[in-house]
CSV table of N, CA and C in Angstrom, one decimal:
chain,number,residue,atom,x,y,z
A,916,MET,N,31.5,28.7,-34.4
A,916,MET,CA,32.2,28.5,-33.1
A,916,MET,C,33.2,29.6,-32.9
A,917,GLU,N,32.8,30.6,-32.2
A,917,GLU,CA,33.7,31.8,-32.1
A,917,GLU,C,34.9,31.5,-31.1
A,918,ASN,N,36.0,32.0,-31.4
A,918,ASN,CA,37.2,31.9,-30.5
A,918,ASN,C,37.4,30.4,-30.1
A,919,ILE,N,37.4,29.5,-31.1
A,919,ILE,CA,37.5,28.1,-30.8
A,919,ILE,C,38.8,27.7,-30.1
A,920,HIS,N,39.9,28.4,-30.4
A,920,HIS,CA,41.2,28.1,-29.7
A,920,HIS,C,41.1,28.5,-28.2
A,921,LYS,N,40.5,29.6,-27.9
A,921,LYS,CA,40.3,30.0,-26.5
A,921,LYS,C,39.4,29.1,-25.8
A,922,GLN,N,38.4,28.7,-26.5
A,922,GLN,CA,37.4,27.7,-25.9
A,922,GLN,C,38.1,26.4,-25.5
A,923,ILE,N,38.9,25.9,-26.4
A,923,ILE,CA,39.6,24.6,-26.2
A,923,ILE,C,40.6,24.8,-25.0
A,924,GLU,N,41.3,25.9,-24.9
A,924,GLU,CA,42.2,26.1,-23.8
A,924,GLU,C,41.5,26.2,-22.5
A,925,LYS,N,40.3,26.5,-22.4
A,925,LYS,CA,39.5,26.6,-21.2
A,925,LYS,C,39.0,25.2,-20.7
A,926,ILE,N,39.1,24.2,-21.5
A,926,ILE,CA,38.6,22.9,-21.1
A,926,ILE,C,39.5,22.3,-20.0
A,927,LYS,N,38.8,22.1,-18.8
A,927,LYS,CA,39.5,21.6,-17.6
A,927,LYS,C,38.9,20.3,-17.1
A,928,SER,N,37.7,20.0,-17.5
A,928,SER,CA,36.9,18.9,-16.9
A,928,SER,C,36.1,18.1,-18.0
A,929,LYS,N,35.6,17.0,-17.5
A,929,LYS,CA,34.7,16.2,-18.4
A,929,LYS,C,33.5,17.0,-18.8
A,930,ASN,N,32.9,17.8,-17.9
A,930,ASN,CA,31.8,18.6,-18.3
A,930,ASN,C,32.1,19.7,-19.3
A,931,ASP,N,33.3,20.3,-19.2
A,931,ASP,CA,33.8,21.3,-20.2
A,931,ASP,C,33.9,20.6,-21.5
A,932,PHE,N,34.5,19.4,-21.5
A,932,PHE,CA,34.6,18.6,-22.8
A,932,PHE,C,33.3,18.3,-23.4
A,933,LEU,N,32.4,17.9,-22.6
A,933,LEU,CA,31.0,17.5,-23.1
A,933,LEU,C,30.3,18.8,-23.7
A,934,THR,N,30.5,19.9,-23.0
A,934,THR,CA,29.9,21.1,-23.5
A,934,THR,C,30.5,21.4,-24.9
A,935,PHE,N,31.9,21.3,-25.0
A,935,PHE,CA,32.5,21.5,-26.3
A,935,PHE,C,32.0,20.5,-27.4
A,936,LEU,N,31.8,19.2,-27.0
A,936,LEU,CA,31.3,18.3,-28.0
A,936,LEU,C,29.9,18.7,-28.5
A,937,ASN,N,29.0,19.1,-27.6
A,937,ASN,CA,27.7,19.6,-27.9
A,937,ASN,C,27.7,20.8,-28.8
A,938,GLN,N,28.7,21.7,-28.6
A,938,GLN,CA,28.8,22.9,-29.4
A,938,GLN,C,29.3,22.5,-30.8
A,939,LEU,N,30.3,21.6,-30.8
A,939,LEU,CA,30.8,21.1,-32.1
A,939,LEU,C,29.7,20.4,-32.9
A,940,SER,N,28.9,19.6,-32.3
A,940,SER,CA,27.8,19.0,-33.0
A,940,SER,C,26.8,20.0,-33.5
A,941,LYS,N,26.5,21.0,-32.7
A,941,LYS,CA,25.6,22.1,-33.1
A,941,LYS,C,26.2,22.9,-34.3
A,942,ASP,N,27.5,23.1,-34.3
A,942,ASP,CA,28.2,23.8,-35.3
A,942,ASP,C,28.0,23.0,-36.6
A,943,PHE,N,28.2,21.7,-36.6
A,943,PHE,CA,28.0,20.9,-37.8
A,943,PHE,C,26.6,21.0,-38.4
A,944,ARG,N,25.6,20.9,-37.5
A,944,ARG,CA,24.2,21.0,-38.0
A,944,ARG,C,23.9,22.4,-38.6
A,945,GLU,N,24.5,23.5,-38.0
A,945,GLU,CA,24.2,24.8,-38.4
A,945,GLU,C,25.1,25.4,-39.5
A,946,ASN,N,26.3,24.8,-39.6
A,946,ASN,CA,27.3,25.4,-40.5
A,946,ASN,C,28.1,24.3,-41.3
A,947,SER,N,27.4,23.3,-41.7
A,947,SER,CA,28.1,22.2,-42.3
A,947,SER,C,28.9,22.6,-43.6
A,948,ASP,N,28.4,23.7,-44.2
A,948,ASP,CA,29.1,24.2,-45.4
A,948,ASP,C,30.5,24.7,-45.1
A,949,GLU,N,30.8,25.0,-43.8
A,949,GLU,CA,32.2,25.4,-43.4
A,949,GLU,C,33.1,24.2,-43.1
A,950,TRP,N,32.5,23.0,-43.0
A,950,TRP,CA,33.3,21.9,-42.6
A,950,TRP,C,34.0,21.3,-43.8
A,951,GLU,N,35.3,21.0,-43.7
A,951,GLU,CA,36.0,20.3,-44.8
A,951,GLU,C,35.6,18.8,-44.9
A,952,ASN,N,35.3,18.2,-43.8
A,952,ASN,CA,35.0,16.8,-43.8
A,952,ASN,C,33.6,16.5,-43.3
A,953,LYS,N,32.7,16.1,-44.2
A,953,LYS,CA,31.3,16.1,-43.9
A,953,LYS,C,30.8,14.7,-43.5
A,954,THR,N,31.5,13.6,-43.9
A,954,THR,CA,31.1,12.3,-43.5
A,954,THR,C,31.9,11.8,-42.3
A,955,ALA,N,31.4,10.8,-41.7
A,955,ALA,CA,32.1,10.2,-40.5
A,955,ALA,C,33.5,9.7,-40.9
A,956,GLY,N,33.5,9.0,-42.1
A,956,GLY,CA,34.8,8.5,-42.5
A,956,GLY,C,35.8,9.6,-42.8
A,957,GLU,N,35.4,10.6,-43.5
A,957,GLU,CA,36.3,11.7,-43.8
A,957,GLU,C,36.8,12.4,-42.5
A,958,TYR,N,35.8,12.6,-41.5
A,958,TYR,CA,36.1,13.2,-40.3
A,958,TYR,C,37.2,12.4,-39.5
A,959,ILE,N,36.9,11.1,-39.4
A,959,ILE,CA,37.9,10.2,-38.7
A,959,ILE,C,39.2,10.2,-39.3
A,960,ASP,N,39.2,10.1,-40.7
A,960,ASP,CA,40.5,10.1,-41.4
A,960,ASP,C,41.3,11.4,-41.1
A,961,ALA,N,40.6,12.5,-41.1
A,961,ALA,CA,41.2,13.8,-40.8
A,961,ALA,C,41.8,13.9,-39.4
A,962,MET,N,41.0,13.3,-38.5
A,962,MET,CA,41.5,13.3,-37.1
A,962,MET,C,42.8,12.5,-37.0
A,963,ALA,N,42.8,11.3,-37.6
A,963,ALA,CA,44.0,10.5,-37.6
A,963,ALA,C,45.2,11.1,-38.3
A,964,SER,N,44.9,11.8,-39.5
A,964,SER,CA,46.0,12.4,-40.2
A,964,SER,C,46.6,13.6,-39.4
A,965,TRP,N,45.7,14.4,-38.8
A,965,TRP,CA,46.2,15.5,-38.0
A,965,TRP,C,47.0,15.1,-36.8
A,966,THR,N,46.5,14.0,-36.1
A,966,THR,CA,47.2,13.5,-35.0
A,966,THR,C,48.6,13.0,-35.4
A,967,GLU,N,48.7,12.3,-36.4
A,967,GLU,CA,50.0,11.8,-36.9
A,967,GLU,C,50.9,12.9,-37.3
A,968,ASP,N,50.4,13.9,-38.1
A,968,ASP,CA,51.2,15.0,-38.5
A,968,ASP,C,51.7,15.9,-37.4
A,969,TYR,N,50.7,16.3,-36.5
A,969,TYR,CA,51.0,17.2,-35.5
A,969,TYR,C,51.9,16.6,-34.4
A,970,SER,N,51.7,15.3,-34.1
A,970,SER,CA,52.6,14.7,-33.1
A,970,SER,C,54.0,14.6,-33.6
A,971,ALA,N,54.3,14.7,-34.9
A,971,ALA,CA,55.7,14.7,-35.4
A,971,ALA,C,56.2,16.1,-35.5
A,972,CYS,N,55.4,17.1,-35.4
A,972,CYS,CA,55.8,18.5,-35.5
A,972,CYS,C,56.7,18.9,-34.3
A,973,SER,N,57.7,19.6,-34.6
A,973,SER,CA,58.7,20.0,-33.5
A,973,SER,C,58.1,21.0,-32.5
A,974,ASN,N,57.1,21.8,-33.0
A,974,ASN,CA,56.5,22.8,-32.1
A,974,ASN,C,55.1,22.3,-31.5
A,975,ASN,N,54.8,21.1,-31.5
A,975,ASN,CA,53.6,20.6,-30.9
A,975,ASN,C,53.6,20.7,-29.4
A,976,ASP,N,52.5,20.9,-28.8
A,976,ASP,CA,52.4,21.2,-27.3
A,976,ASP,C,51.7,20.1,-26.5
A,977,ILE,N,51.6,18.9,-27.1
A,977,ILE,CA,50.8,17.9,-26.5
A,977,ILE,C,51.7,16.8,-25.9
A,978,ASP,N,51.4,16.3,-24.7
A,978,ASP,CA,52.1,15.1,-24.2
A,978,ASP,C,51.3,13.9,-24.7
A,979,TRP,N,51.8,13.3,-25.7
A,979,TRP,CA,51.1,12.2,-26.4
A,979,TRP,C,51.0,10.9,-25.5
A,980,ASP,N,51.8,10.8,-24.5
A,980,ASP,CA,51.7,9.7,-23.6
A,980,ASP,C,50.6,9.8,-22.6
A,981,SER,N,50.0,11.0,-22.4
A,981,SER,CA,48.9,11.2,-21.4
A,981,SER,C,48.1,12.4,-21.9
A,982,PRO,N,47.3,12.2,-23.0
A,982,PRO,CA,46.4,13.3,-23.5
A,982,PRO,C,45.3,13.6,-22.5
A,983,ASP,N,44.9,14.9,-22.6
A,983,ASP,CA,43.8,15.3,-21.7
A,983,ASP,C,42.6,15.7,-22.5
A,984,TYR,N,41.6,16.3,-21.9
A,984,TYR,CA,40.4,16.7,-22.6
A,984,TYR,C,40.6,17.8,-23.6
A,985,LYS,N,41.6,18.6,-23.4
A,985,LYS,CA,42.0,19.7,-24.3
A,985,LYS,C,42.5,19.0,-25.6
A,986,THR,N,43.3,18.0,-25.4
A,986,THR,CA,43.8,17.2,-26.6
A,986,THR,C,42.7,16.6,-27.4
A,987,LEU,N,41.8,15.9,-26.7
A,987,LEU,CA,40.7,15.3,-27.4
A,987,LEU,C,39.9,16.3,-28.1
A,988,ALA,N,39.6,17.5,-27.5
A,988,ALA,CA,38.9,18.5,-28.2
A,988,ALA,C,39.6,19.0,-29.4
A,989,LYS,N,41.0,19.2,-29.3
A,989,LYS,CA,41.7,19.6,-30.5
A,989,LYS,C,41.6,18.6,-31.6
A,990,ILE,N,41.7,17.3,-31.3
A,990,ILE,CA,41.6,16.3,-32.3
A,990,ILE,C,40.3,16.3,-33.0
A,991,LEU,N,39.2,16.4,-32.2
A,991,LEU,CA,37.9,16.5,-32.8
A,991,LEU,C,37.7,17.7,-33.6
A,992,TYR,N,38.1,18.8,-33.2
A,992,TYR,CA,38.0,20.1,-34.0
A,992,TYR,C,38.8,20.0,-35.3
A,993,MET,N,40.0,19.4,-35.2
A,993,MET,CA,40.8,19.4,-36.4
A,993,MET,C,40.2,18.4,-37.4
A,994,GLY,N,39.4,17.5,-37.0
A,994,GLY,CA,38.7,16.6,-37.9
A,994,GLY,C,37.7,17.4,-38.8
A,995,LYS,N,37.3,18.6,-38.3
A,995,LYS,CA,36.4,19.5,-39.1
A,995,LYS,C,37.2,20.1,-40.2
A,996,ILE,N,38.4,20.5,-40.0
A,996,ILE,CA,39.1,21.4,-41.0
A,996,ILE,C,40.3,20.8,-41.6
A,997,TYR,N,40.9,19.8,-41.0
A,997,TYR,CA,42.2,19.3,-41.5
A,997,TYR,C,42.1,18.5,-42.8
A,998,GLU,N,42.9,18.8,-43.8
A,998,GLU,CA,42.9,18.0,-45.1
A,998,GLU,C,43.9,16.9,-45.1
């Protein structure tokens, strides 16, 4: 997934988010060796850990009271790489 951060920043709608999800799924099928978390359990645990850690970070840029599709995409992507 090239320029993932730019791609996430362009998400403005449900269709953009769905496109991102499809690309993320394709990335897993084609590049699973690059993923830190390969099982559903590991992936979900990483999303939860990243969300908890990043929301407590002083430089986070997310309104946690009203997340948007960009936020959901960030969470899903971080499930791929967050330890």
